[in-house]
mmCIF file of C-alpha atoms and ligand atoms in Angstrom:
data_model
loop_
_atom_site.group_PDB
_atom_site.id
_atom_site.type_symbol
_atom_site.label_atom_id
_atom_site.label_comp_id
_atom_site.label_asym_id
_atom_site.label_seq_id
_atom_site.Cartn_x
_atom_site.Cartn_y
_atom_site.Cartn_z
ATOM 1 C CA UNK A 1 0.000 0.000 0.000
ATOM 2 C CA UNK A 2 1.213 3.506 -0.708
ATOM 3 C CA UNK A 3 -0.017 7.065 -0.345
ATOM 4 C CA UNK A 4 0.054 7.343 -4.127
ATOM 5 C CA UNK A 5 -2.770 4.854 -4.664
ATOM 6 C CA UNK A 6 -6.302 5.940 -5.525
ATOM 7 C CA UNK A 7 -8.273 5.219 -2.327
ATOM 8 C CA UNK A 8 -10.404 2.406 -3.760
ATOM 9 C CA UNK A 9 -7.365 0.356 -4.812
ATOM 10 C CA UNK A 10 -6.567 -0.631 -1.245
ATOM 11 C CA UNK A 11 -9.891 -2.477 -0.979
ATOM 12 C CA UNK A 12 -9.608 -4.394 -4.271
ATOM 13 C CA UNK A 13 -9.476 -8.192 -4.000
ATOM 14 C CA UNK A 14 -7.926 -9.396 -7.292
ATOM 15 C CA UNK A 15 -8.554 -12.707 -9.040
ATOM 16 C CA UNK A 16 -5.933 -15.400 -8.409
ATOM 17 C CA UNK A 17 -5.161 -17.272 -11.658
ATOM 18 C CA UNK A 18 -4.148 -20.921 -11.630
ATOM 19 C CA UNK A 19 -0.413 -21.468 -11.352
ATOM 20 C CA UNK A 20 1.614 -21.130 -14.571
ATOM 21 C CA UNK A 21 4.782 -22.974 -13.505
ATOM 22 C CA UNK A 22 8.098 -22.107 -15.065
ATOM 23 C CA UNK A 23 9.152 -25.780 -14.988
ATOM 24 C CA UNK A 24 8.259 -27.175 -18.410
ATOM 25 C CA UNK A 25 8.231 -30.828 -17.453
ATOM 26 C CA UNK A 26 5.239 -30.609 -15.108
ATOM 27 C CA UNK A 27 1.977 -32.199 -16.268
ATOM 28 C CA UNK A 28 -0.284 -29.182 -16.138
ATOM 29 C CA UNK A 29 -3.886 -30.148 -15.487
ATOM 30 C CA UNK A 30 -4.799 -27.037 -13.478
ATOM 31 C CA UNK A 31 -6.016 -24.279 -15.806
ATOM 32 C CA UNK A 32 -8.224 -26.008 -18.386
ATOM 33 C CA UNK A 33 -5.957 -25.302 -21.315
ATOM 34 C CA UNK A 34 -6.390 -27.473 -24.383
ATOM 35 C CA UNK A 35 -3.767 -30.248 -24.657
ATOM 36 C CA UNK A 36 -3.921 -30.113 -28.460
ATOM 37 C CA UNK A 37 -2.359 -27.121 -30.168
ATOM 38 C CA UNK A 38 -4.239 -24.460 -32.108
ATOM 39 C CA UNK A 39 -5.398 -25.151 -35.662
ATOM 40 C CA UNK A 40 -2.389 -25.276 -38.022
ATOM 41 C CA UNK A 41 -4.365 -22.892 -40.258
ATOM 42 C CA UNK A 42 -4.579 -20.382 -37.393
ATOM 43 C CA UNK A 43 -0.816 -20.637 -36.865
ATOM 44 C CA UNK A 44 -0.174 -20.188 -40.587
ATOM 45 C CA UNK A 45 -2.451 -17.135 -40.729
ATOM 46 C CA UNK A 46 -0.552 -15.540 -37.848
ATOM 47 C CA UNK A 47 2.813 -16.336 -39.437
ATOM 48 C CA UNK A 48 1.575 -14.654 -42.621
ATOM 49 C CA UNK A 49 0.760 -11.553 -40.583
ATOM 50 C CA UNK A 50 4.267 -11.305 -39.100
ATOM 51 C CA UNK A 51 5.428 -8.562 -41.396
ATOM 52 C CA UNK A 52 6.030 -4.852 -41.756
ATOM 53 C CA UNK A 53 2.305 -4.143 -41.285
ATOM 54 C CA UNK A 54 2.882 -4.537 -37.564
ATOM 55 C CA UNK A 55 3.952 -0.900 -37.584
ATOM 56 C CA UNK A 56 0.302 -0.034 -38.282
ATOM 57 C CA UNK A 57 -2.524 -0.182 -35.742
ATOM 58 C CA UNK A 58 -4.912 -3.090 -36.197
ATOM 59 C CA UNK A 59 -8.539 -2.715 -37.280
ATOM 60 C CA UNK A 60 -10.189 -1.306 -34.127
ATOM 61 C CA UNK A 61 -13.395 -3.217 -34.934
ATOM 62 C CA UNK A 62 -11.742 -6.521 -35.835
ATOM 63 C CA UNK A 63 -14.204 -6.831 -38.716
ATOM 64 C CA UNK A 64 -12.486 -9.862 -40.249
ATOM 65 C CA UNK A 65 -13.037 -11.809 -37.025
ATOM 66 C CA UNK A 66 -16.535 -10.430 -36.475
ATOM 67 C CA UNK A 67 -17.450 -11.716 -39.919
ATOM 68 C CA UNK A 68 -15.966 -15.151 -39.208
ATOM 69 C CA UNK A 69 -17.909 -15.408 -35.926
ATOM 70 C CA UNK A 70 -21.123 -14.080 -37.479
ATOM 71 C CA UNK A 71 -20.862 -16.570 -40.302
ATOM 72 C CA UNK A 72 -20.073 -19.453 -37.958
ATOM 73 C CA UNK A 73 -23.137 -18.788 -35.799
ATOM 74 C CA UNK A 74 -25.494 -17.398 -38.469
ATOM 75 C CA UNK A 75 -25.867 -13.961 -36.816
ATOM 76 C CA UNK A 76 -25.226 -10.370 -37.927
ATOM 77 C CA UNK A 77 -21.863 -8.693 -37.270
ATOM 78 C CA UNK A 78 -23.780 -6.033 -35.269
ATOM 79 C CA UNK A 79 -24.606 -8.837 -32.816
ATOM 80 C CA UNK A 80 -20.921 -9.646 -32.180
ATOM 81 C CA UNK A 81 -18.540 -8.010 -29.694
ATOM 82 C CA UNK A 82 -14.810 -8.858 -29.439
ATOM 83 C CA UNK A 83 -12.368 -8.493 -26.571
ATOM 84 C CA UNK A 84 -8.918 -9.327 -25.266
ATOM 85 C CA UNK A 85 -9.969 -12.656 -23.793
ATOM 86 C CA UNK A 86 -13.495 -13.236 -22.552
ATOM 87 C CA UNK A 87 -12.316 -11.904 -19.187
ATOM 88 C CA UNK A 88 -12.103 -8.453 -20.770
ATOM 89 C CA UNK A 89 -15.482 -8.938 -22.442
ATOM 90 C CA UNK A 90 -16.917 -9.868 -19.028
ATOM 91 C CA UNK A 91 -15.316 -6.792 -17.425
ATOM 92 C CA UNK A 92 -17.060 -4.533 -19.953
ATOM 93 C CA UNK A 93 -20.345 -6.383 -19.370
ATOM 94 C CA UNK A 94 -20.130 -5.845 -15.611
ATOM 95 C CA UNK A 95 -19.206 -2.195 -16.169
ATOM 96 C CA UNK A 96 -21.765 -1.423 -18.839
ATOM 97 C CA UNK A 97 -24.736 -3.672 -18.116
ATOM 98 C CA UNK A 98 -24.711 -4.759 -14.451
ATOM 99 C CA UNK A 99 -24.472 -1.504 -12.494
ATOM 100 C CA UNK A 100 -28.059 -1.273 -11.246
ATOM 101 C CA UNK A 101 -29.891 -0.827 -7.941
ATOM 102 C CA UNK A 102 -30.761 -4.509 -7.507
ATOM 103 C CA UNK A 103 -28.023 -7.084 -6.848
ATOM 104 C CA UNK A 104 -26.451 -9.173 -9.577
ATOM 105 C CA UNK A 105 -27.209 -12.903 -9.256
ATOM 106 C CA UNK A 106 -24.733 -15.704 -9.893
ATOM 107 C CA UNK A 107 -24.201 -19.202 -8.440
ATOM 108 C CA UNK A 108 -22.363 -19.553 -5.116
ATOM 109 C CA UNK A 109 -20.039 -22.053 -6.784
ATOM 110 C CA UNK A 110 -18.975 -20.430 -10.036
ATOM 111 C CA UNK A 111 -16.262 -18.531 -11.868
ATOM 112 C CA UNK A 112 -14.346 -16.672 -9.179
ATOM 113 C CA UNK A 113 -13.768 -13.651 -11.406
ATOM 114 C CA UNK A 114 -17.450 -12.578 -11.020
ATOM 115 C CA UNK A 115 -17.132 -11.313 -7.432
ATOM 116 C CA UNK A 116 -13.810 -9.692 -8.369
ATOM 117 C CA UNK A 117 -15.496 -7.613 -11.098
ATOM 118 C CA UNK A 118 -18.287 -6.742 -8.656
ATOM 119 C CA UNK A 119 -15.589 -5.357 -6.354
ATOM 120 C CA UNK A 120 -13.898 -3.466 -9.178
ATOM 121 C CA UNK A 121 -17.118 -1.809 -10.384
ATOM 122 C CA UNK A 122 -18.942 -1.497 -7.048
ATOM 123 C CA UNK A 123 -21.752 -3.922 -7.910
ATOM 124 C CA UNK A 124 -23.777 -5.589 -5.130
ATOM 125 C CA UNK A 125 -24.333 -9.306 -5.688
ATOM 126 C CA UNK A 126 -26.314 -12.186 -4.294
ATOM 127 C CA UNK A 127 -24.648 -15.618 -4.597
ATOM 128 C CA UNK A 128 -27.410 -18.166 -5.278
ATOM 129 C CA UNK A 129 -26.589 -21.628 -3.834
ATOM 130 C CA UNK A 130 -26.349 -24.559 -6.238
ATOM 131 C CA UNK A 131 -28.738 -27.351 -5.291
ATOM 132 C CA UNK A 132 -27.614 -30.407 -3.307
ATOM 133 C CA UNK A 133 -26.363 -32.075 -6.516
ATOM 134 C CA UNK A 134 -24.249 -28.988 -7.349
ATOM 135 C CA UNK A 135 -26.635 -28.019 -10.158
ATOM 136 C CA UNK A 136 -27.996 -24.573 -11.056
ATOM 137 C CA UNK A 137 -31.758 -24.550 -10.345
ATOM 138 C CA UNK A 138 -33.414 -22.120 -12.800
ATOM 139 C CA UNK A 139 -36.338 -21.304 -10.481
ATOM 140 C CA UNK A 140 -33.919 -19.912 -7.857
ATOM 141 C CA UNK A 141 -33.166 -16.987 -10.205
ATOM 142 C CA UNK A 142 -36.801 -15.843 -10.442
ATOM 143 C CA UNK A 143 -36.408 -12.956 -7.990
ATOM 144 C CA UNK A 144 -35.662 -9.233 -8.252
ATOM 145 C CA UNK A 145 -32.175 -8.668 -9.696
ATOM 146 C CA UNK A 146 -30.001 -6.194 -11.546
ATOM 147 C CA UNK A 147 -28.669 -8.886 -13.876
ATOM 148 C CA UNK A 148 -27.828 -12.590 -13.940
ATOM 149 C CA UNK A 149 -24.645 -14.382 -14.990
ATOM 150 C CA UNK A 150 -23.662 -18.031 -14.917
ATOM 151 C CA UNK A 151 -21.263 -20.238 -16.854
ATOM 152 C CA UNK A 152 -22.805 -23.030 -18.913
ATOM 153 C CA UNK A 153 -21.336 -25.582 -18.399
ATOM 154 C CA UNK A 154 -20.696 -24.229 -14.923
ATOM 155 C CA UNK A 155 -17.141 -23.866 -13.635
ATOM 156 C CA UNK A 156 -15.624 -25.445 -11.647
ATOM 157 C CA UNK A 157 -18.343 -28.139 -11.498
ATOM 158 C CA UNK A 158 -18.497 -28.918 -15.250
ATOM 159 C CA UNK A 159 -22.268 -29.449 -15.007
ATOM 160 C CA UNK A 160 -24.319 -28.328 -18.007
ATOM 161 C CA UNK A 161 -27.840 -26.887 -18.118
ATOM 162 C CA UNK A 162 -30.333 -27.670 -20.866
ATOM 163 C CA UNK A 163 -31.368 -24.770 -23.098
ATOM 164 C CA UNK A 164 -34.928 -25.036 -21.771
ATOM 165 C CA UNK A 165 -33.658 -24.161 -18.273
ATOM 166 C CA UNK A 166 -31.662 -21.224 -19.681
ATOM 167 C CA UNK A 167 -34.882 -20.020 -21.339
ATOM 168 C CA UNK A 168 -36.740 -20.326 -18.038
ATOM 169 C CA UNK A 169 -34.219 -17.911 -16.471
ATOM 170 C CA UNK A 170 -34.513 -15.516 -19.436
ATOM 171 C CA UNK A 171 -38.310 -15.523 -19.281
ATOM 172 C CA UNK A 172 -38.440 -14.909 -15.533
ATOM 173 C CA UNK A 173 -36.274 -11.762 -15.797
ATOM 174 C CA UNK A 174 -37.229 -10.027 -19.061
ATOM 175 C CA UNK A 175 -36.057 -6.661 -17.701
ATOM 176 C CA UNK A 176 -32.547 -7.844 -16.770
ATOM 177 C CA UNK A 177 -29.550 -8.768 -18.847
ATOM 178 C CA UNK A 178 -28.849 -12.497 -18.571
ATOM 179 C CA UNK A 179 -25.284 -13.496 -19.499
ATOM 180 C CA UNK A 180 -24.468 -17.104 -20.317
ATOM 181 C CA UNK A 181 -20.691 -17.576 -20.046
ATOM 182 C CA UNK A 182 -20.041 -20.393 -22.515
ATOM 183 C CA UNK A 183 -16.286 -20.810 -22.013
ATOM 184 C CA UNK A 184 -16.739 -24.614 -22.123
ATOM 185 C CA UNK A 185 -19.836 -25.021 -24.307
ATOM 186 C CA UNK A 186 -18.026 -26.822 -27.142
ATOM 187 C CA UNK A 187 -17.205 -29.842 -24.966
ATOM 188 C CA UNK A 188 -20.784 -31.042 -24.615
ATOM 189 C CA UNK A 189 -23.369 -28.283 -24.199
ATOM 190 C CA UNK A 190 -25.776 -26.578 -26.571
ATOM 191 C CA UNK A 191 -25.062 -22.890 -27.208
ATOM 192 C CA UNK A 192 -27.690 -20.301 -26.291
ATOM 193 C CA UNK A 193 -26.667 -18.229 -29.327
ATOM 194 C CA UNK A 194 -29.653 -19.830 -31.083
ATOM 195 C CA UNK A 195 -31.864 -17.839 -28.654
ATOM 196 C CA UNK A 196 -30.416 -14.341 -29.126
ATOM 197 C CA UNK A 197 -32.931 -13.331 -31.807
ATOM 198 C CA UNK A 198 -35.834 -14.165 -29.469
ATOM 199 C CA UNK A 199 -34.456 -12.700 -26.223
ATOM 200 C CA UNK A 200 -33.192 -9.093 -26.367
ATOM 201 C CA UNK A 201 -31.948 -9.500 -22.774
ATOM 202 C CA UNK A 202 -29.610 -12.417 -23.610
ATOM 203 C CA UNK A 203 -25.863 -12.064 -24.020
ATOM 204 C CA UNK A 204 -23.684 -15.123 -24.670
ATOM 205 C CA UNK A 205 -19.914 -14.968 -24.100
ATOM 206 C CA UNK A 206 -17.342 -17.377 -25.478
ATOM 207 C CA UNK A 207 -13.567 -17.670 -25.551
ATOM 208 C CA UNK A 208 -10.977 -19.089 -27.921
ATOM 209 C CA UNK A 209 -8.852 -20.085 -24.908
ATOM 210 C CA UNK A 210 -10.366 -23.523 -24.305
ATOM 211 C CA UNK A 211 -11.968 -25.325 -27.247
ATOM 212 C CA UNK A 212 -9.847 -23.484 -29.836
ATOM 213 C CA UNK A 213 -6.645 -23.812 -27.856
ATOM 214 C CA UNK A 214 -5.604 -20.158 -28.089
ATOM 215 C CA UNK A 215 -5.330 -19.167 -24.416
ATOM 216 C CA UNK A 216 -2.035 -17.415 -25.180
ATOM 217 C CA UNK A 217 -3.597 -15.219 -27.883
ATOM 218 C CA UNK A 218 -6.312 -13.661 -25.635
ATOM 219 C CA UNK A 219 -9.487 -13.567 -27.713
ATOM 220 C CA UNK A 220 -13.047 -13.636 -26.402
ATOM 221 C CA UNK A 221 -16.419 -12.586 -27.755
ATOM 222 C CA UNK A 222 -20.033 -11.885 -26.938
ATOM 223 C CA UNK A 223 -23.135 -12.412 -29.078
ATOM 224 C CA UNK A 224 -26.457 -10.700 -28.379
ATOM 225 C CA UNK A 225 -28.916 -7.990 -29.384
ATOM 226 C CA UNK A 226 -27.264 -5.024 -31.179
ATOM 227 C CA UNK A 227 -28.386 -2.692 -28.351
ATOM 228 C CA UNK A 228 -26.413 -4.736 -25.804
ATOM 229 C CA UNK A 229 -23.413 -4.893 -28.148
ATOM 230 C CA UNK A 230 -23.613 -1.092 -28.577
ATOM 231 C CA UNK A 231 -23.234 -0.616 -24.798
ATOM 232 C CA UNK A 232 -20.125 -2.805 -24.835
ATOM 233 C CA UNK A 233 -18.668 -0.936 -27.834
ATOM 234 C CA UNK A 234 -19.118 2.345 -25.964
ATOM 235 C CA UNK A 235 -17.233 0.999 -22.955
ATOM 236 C CA UNK A 236 -14.524 -0.535 -25.138
ATOM 237 C CA UNK A 237 -14.011 2.668 -27.111
ATOM 238 C CA UNK A 238 -13.739 4.592 -23.848
ATOM 239 C CA UNK A 239 -11.101 2.179 -22.556
ATOM 240 C CA UNK A 240 -8.923 0.665 -25.305
ATOM 241 C CA UNK A 241 -9.770 1.047 -28.988
ATOM 242 C CA UNK A 242 -7.442 -1.775 -30.074
ATOM 243 C CA UNK A 243 -7.968 -4.730 -27.732
ATOM 244 C CA UNK A 244 -7.152 -7.263 -30.466
ATOM 245 C CA UNK A 245 -3.833 -7.041 -32.235
ATOM 246 C CA UNK A 246 -3.196 -7.947 -35.863
ATOM 247 C CA UNK A 247 -2.086 -11.498 -35.076
ATOM 248 C CA UNK A 248 -5.110 -12.165 -32.867
ATOM 249 C CA UNK A 249 -7.596 -10.963 -35.485
ATOM 250 C CA UNK A 250 -6.293 -13.182 -38.304
ATOM 251 C CA UNK A 251 -5.440 -16.153 -36.053
ATOM 252 C CA UNK A 252 -8.828 -16.245 -34.374
ATOM 253 C CA UNK A 253 -10.666 -15.829 -37.683
ATOM 254 C CA UNK A 254 -8.728 -18.744 -39.189
ATOM 255 C CA UNK A 255 -9.472 -20.849 -36.095
ATOM 256 C CA UNK A 256 -13.226 -20.288 -36.590
ATOM 257 C CA UNK A 257 -12.903 -21.209 -40.258
ATOM 258 C CA UNK A 258 -11.109 -24.494 -39.512
ATOM 259 C CA UNK A 259 -14.169 -26.421 -38.384
ATOM 260 C CA UNK A 260 -12.644 -29.822 -39.104
ATOM 261 C CA UNK A 261 -9.656 -29.433 -36.780
ATOM 262 C CA UNK A 262 -11.872 -27.890 -34.104
ATOM 263 C CA UNK A 263 -14.370 -30.742 -34.152
ATOM 264 C CA UNK A 264 -11.662 -33.404 -34.212
ATOM 265 C CA UNK A 265 -9.769 -32.008 -31.203
ATOM 266 C CA UNK A 266 -12.936 -31.356 -29.166
ATOM 267 C CA UNK A 267 -13.940 -34.984 -29.721
ATOM 268 C CA UNK A 268 -10.516 -36.217 -28.586
ATOM 269 C CA UNK A 269 -10.894 -34.247 -25.353
ATOM 270 C CA UNK A 270 -14.432 -35.567 -24.804
ATOM 271 C CA UNK A 271 -13.322 -39.172 -25.367
ATOM 272 C CA UNK A 272 -10.406 -38.727 -22.930
ATOM 273 C CA UNK A 273 -12.725 -37.158 -20.380
ATOM 274 C CA UNK A 274 -15.013 -40.182 -20.395
ATOM 275 C CA UNK A 275 -12.036 -42.481 -19.957
ATOM 276 C CA UNK A 276 -10.629 -40.470 -17.007
ATOM 277 C CA UNK A 277 -14.065 -40.368 -15.354
ATOM 278 C CA UNK A 278 -14.166 -44.170 -15.478
ATOM 279 C CA UNK A 279 -10.639 -44.490 -14.091
ATOM 280 C CA UNK A 280 -11.346 -42.100 -11.212
ATOM 281 C CA UNK A 281 -14.616 -43.827 -10.376
ATOM 282 C CA UNK A 282 -12.735 -47.124 -10.270
ATOM 283 C CA UNK A 283 -10.520 -45.545 -7.584
ATOM 284 C CA UNK A 284 -13.587 -44.613 -5.546
ATOM 285 C CA UNK A 285 -13.965 -40.968 -6.603
ATOM 286 C CA UNK A 286 -17.337 -39.328 -6.907
ATOM 287 C CA UNK A 287 -17.224 -37.402 -10.196
ATOM 288 C CA UNK A 288 -19.804 -34.738 -11.072
ATOM 289 C CA UNK A 289 -21.244 -35.174 -14.585
ATOM 290 C CA UNK A 290 -19.014 -33.028 -16.835
ATOM 291 C CA UNK A 291 -19.726 -31.404 -20.185
ATOM 292 C CA UNK A 292 -16.445 -29.464 -20.045
ATOM 293 C CA UNK A 293 -12.728 -30.106 -20.653
ATOM 294 C CA UNK A 294 -12.227 -30.737 -16.928
ATOM 295 C CA UNK A 295 -13.816 -32.809 -14.227
ATOM 296 C CA UNK A 296 -14.707 -32.055 -10.633
ATOM 297 C CA UNK A 297 -14.217 -34.995 -8.297
ATOM 298 C CA UNK A 298 -13.974 -35.868 -4.609
ATOM 299 C CA UNK A 299 -12.890 -38.955 -2.752
ATOM 300 C CA UNK A 300 -14.933 -40.044 0.265
ATOM 301 C CA UNK A 301 -11.840 -41.087 2.272
ATOM 302 C CA UNK A 302 -9.036 -38.800 1.083
ATOM 303 C CA UNK A 303 -8.592 -35.085 1.747
ATOM 304 C CA UNK A 304 -8.534 -33.089 -1.505
ATOM 305 C CA UNK A 305 -5.659 -30.775 -0.508
ATOM 306 C CA UNK A 306 -3.589 -33.812 0.508
ATOM 307 C CA UNK A 307 -4.334 -35.533 -2.819
ATOM 308 C CA UNK A 308 -3.356 -32.381 -4.739
ATOM 309 C CA UNK A 309 -0.074 -32.247 -2.807
ATOM 310 C CA UNK A 310 0.513 -35.955 -3.426
ATOM 311 C CA UNK A 311 0.184 -35.743 -7.224
ATOM 312 C CA UNK A 312 2.154 -32.491 -7.278
ATOM 313 C CA UNK A 313 5.136 -34.300 -5.720
ATOM 314 C CA UNK A 314 5.042 -36.513 -8.775
ATOM 315 C CA UNK A 315 4.919 -33.598 -11.190
ATOM 316 C CA UNK A 316 1.167 -33.367 -11.859
ATOM 317 C CA UNK A 317 -0.689 -30.144 -11.003
ATOM 318 C CA UNK A 318 -4.454 -30.041 -10.485
ATOM 319 C CA UNK A 319 -6.578 -27.207 -9.054
ATOM 320 C CA UNK A 320 -7.867 -27.168 -5.500
ATOM 321 C CA UNK A 321 -10.178 -24.413 -4.205
ATOM 322 C CA UNK A 322 -10.297 -23.442 -0.539
ATOM 323 C CA UNK A 323 -13.956 -22.309 -0.693
ATOM 324 C CA UNK A 324 -15.696 -24.311 2.039
ATOM 325 C CA UNK A 325 -18.458 -25.990 0.062
ATOM 326 C CA UNK A 326 -16.023 -27.412 -2.494
ATOM 327 C CA UNK A 327 -12.883 -27.798 -0.356
ATOM 328 C CA UNK A 328 -12.987 -31.597 -0.776
ATOM 329 C CA UNK A 329 -13.080 -31.462 -4.579
ATOM 330 C CA UNK A 330 -10.274 -31.416 -7.120
ATOM 331 C CA UNK A 331 -10.697 -29.799 -10.519
ATOM 332 C CA UNK A 332 -8.738 -31.775 -13.066
ATOM 333 C CA UNK A 333 -8.254 -30.545 -16.631
ATOM 334 C CA UNK A 334 -8.287 -33.153 -19.380
ATOM 335 C CA UNK A 335 -4.880 -33.543 -21.002
ATOM 336 C CA UNK A 336 -3.438 -35.816 -23.633
ATOM 337 C CA UNK A 337 -3.892 -39.562 -22.981
ATOM 338 C CA UNK A 338 -0.294 -39.646 -21.655
ATOM 339 C CA UNK A 339 -0.886 -36.729 -19.280
ATOM 340 C CA UNK A 340 -4.137 -38.237 -18.023
ATOM 341 C CA UNK A 341 -2.349 -41.520 -17.372
ATOM 342 C CA UNK A 342 0.341 -39.631 -15.429
ATOM 343 C CA UNK A 343 -2.389 -38.308 -13.149
ATOM 344 C CA UNK A 344 -3.920 -41.760 -12.655
ATOM 345 C CA UNK A 345 -0.479 -43.195 -11.891
ATOM 346 C CA UNK A 346 0.341 -40.363 -9.479
ATOM 347 C CA UNK A 347 -2.860 -40.993 -7.540
ATOM 348 C CA UNK A 348 -1.779 -44.621 -7.171
ATOM 349 C CA UNK A 349 -3.628 -46.985 -4.842
ATOM 350 C CA UNK A 350 -6.183 -45.208 -2.675
HETATM 351 C C1 LIG B 1 -11.473 -19.607 -18.845
HETATM 352 C C2 LIG B 1 -12.748 -18.903 -18.501
HETATM 353 C C3 LIG B 1 -13.018 -17.601 -18.937
HETATM 354 C C4 LIG B 1 -11.953 -16.691 -19.499
HETATM 355 O O1 LIG B 1 -11.468 -16.970 -20.667
HETATM 356 P P1 LIG B 1 -10.404 -16.025 -21.385
HETATM 357 O O2 LIG B 1 -11.023 -15.827 -22.717
HETATM 358 O O3 LIG B 1 -9.146 -16.806 -21.417
HETATM 359 O O4 LIG B 1 -10.285 -14.730 -20.640
HETATM 360 C C5 LIG B 1 -14.265 -17.058 -18.710
HETATM 361 N N1 LIG B 1 -15.204 -17.741 -18.029
HETATM 362 C C6 LIG B 1 -14.970 -18.956 -17.542
HETATM 363 C C7 LIG B 1 -16.033 -19.651 -16.789
HETATM 364 C C8 LIG B 1 -13.726 -19.571 -17.752
HETATM 365 O O5 LIG B 1 -13.462 -20.760 -17.227
#
């Protein structure tokens, strides 16, 4: 702390990202990165952009990428917003759409960046408990609110909601913005983007960090009614006009165009997930049903923090959260078959 700080900075509680170890040989199953690389076509597009044009600013609107996203989802470019990772898109959403008199609603077990943004932008929130099976219950959100946000599939549980339940939430709060954070939707859920033309209060966010394996490039997006997108554009153009650089615009666009590679790698992750679930269950773990590229599991007789420390000693990192309700769970990202086997071996006999 220092006398030079703006007063509100001393009360900020920042997000704590999963560890990014400097040791390359660790098996990293802690931050839900994709074990398969980005599309070779995305890499080639970025290599083609490594030239003298880097002296020029990029397109502030990222139109090439907006068009690729709009075409992929069958929406208009005016329904697409782009940002430097979906975290930045979420920040602008909290800033531009969630500052109201009533509290924002999100699940008690959810993405831990949501309360951080509430702190940053001074937004009151009400954490709605998941039900006893760690599921989001749509009817719990039918109460006065200044906005609603939840990941689907939820993180860190991996549990997915059917579109009908998402619609139930949208219909119960027609005067609030409802944000569906679809960071993991491509690993087993159904996107709510198909609903944006019918619900002007719906905003769907996605990222290229997980299913398109571009966490290092920082590209995220939102799809919704042009009036919602306009609010986000106003915030963005009051903050940073060029959130996406030249490499990100062409690389992300090429990743959306390479449907074949995308579908193949998502399926590999899904197949591995089902195998790991079976292996963990055979060791006595209770595994929540996952539609994501990670699983959330607890063992009835072994402490989660102790298990995380045990596998870490053998070079495998998984994520453990201290939050009381989930303190006995481990969140394990799905890696390559070899990495997954390293985890199973590190757990050993239980
Ligand atoms: C990973 C993740 C994000 C952020 O993704 P970036 O695009 O890398 O910023 C957003 N929401 C949830 C639930 C996530 O797990």
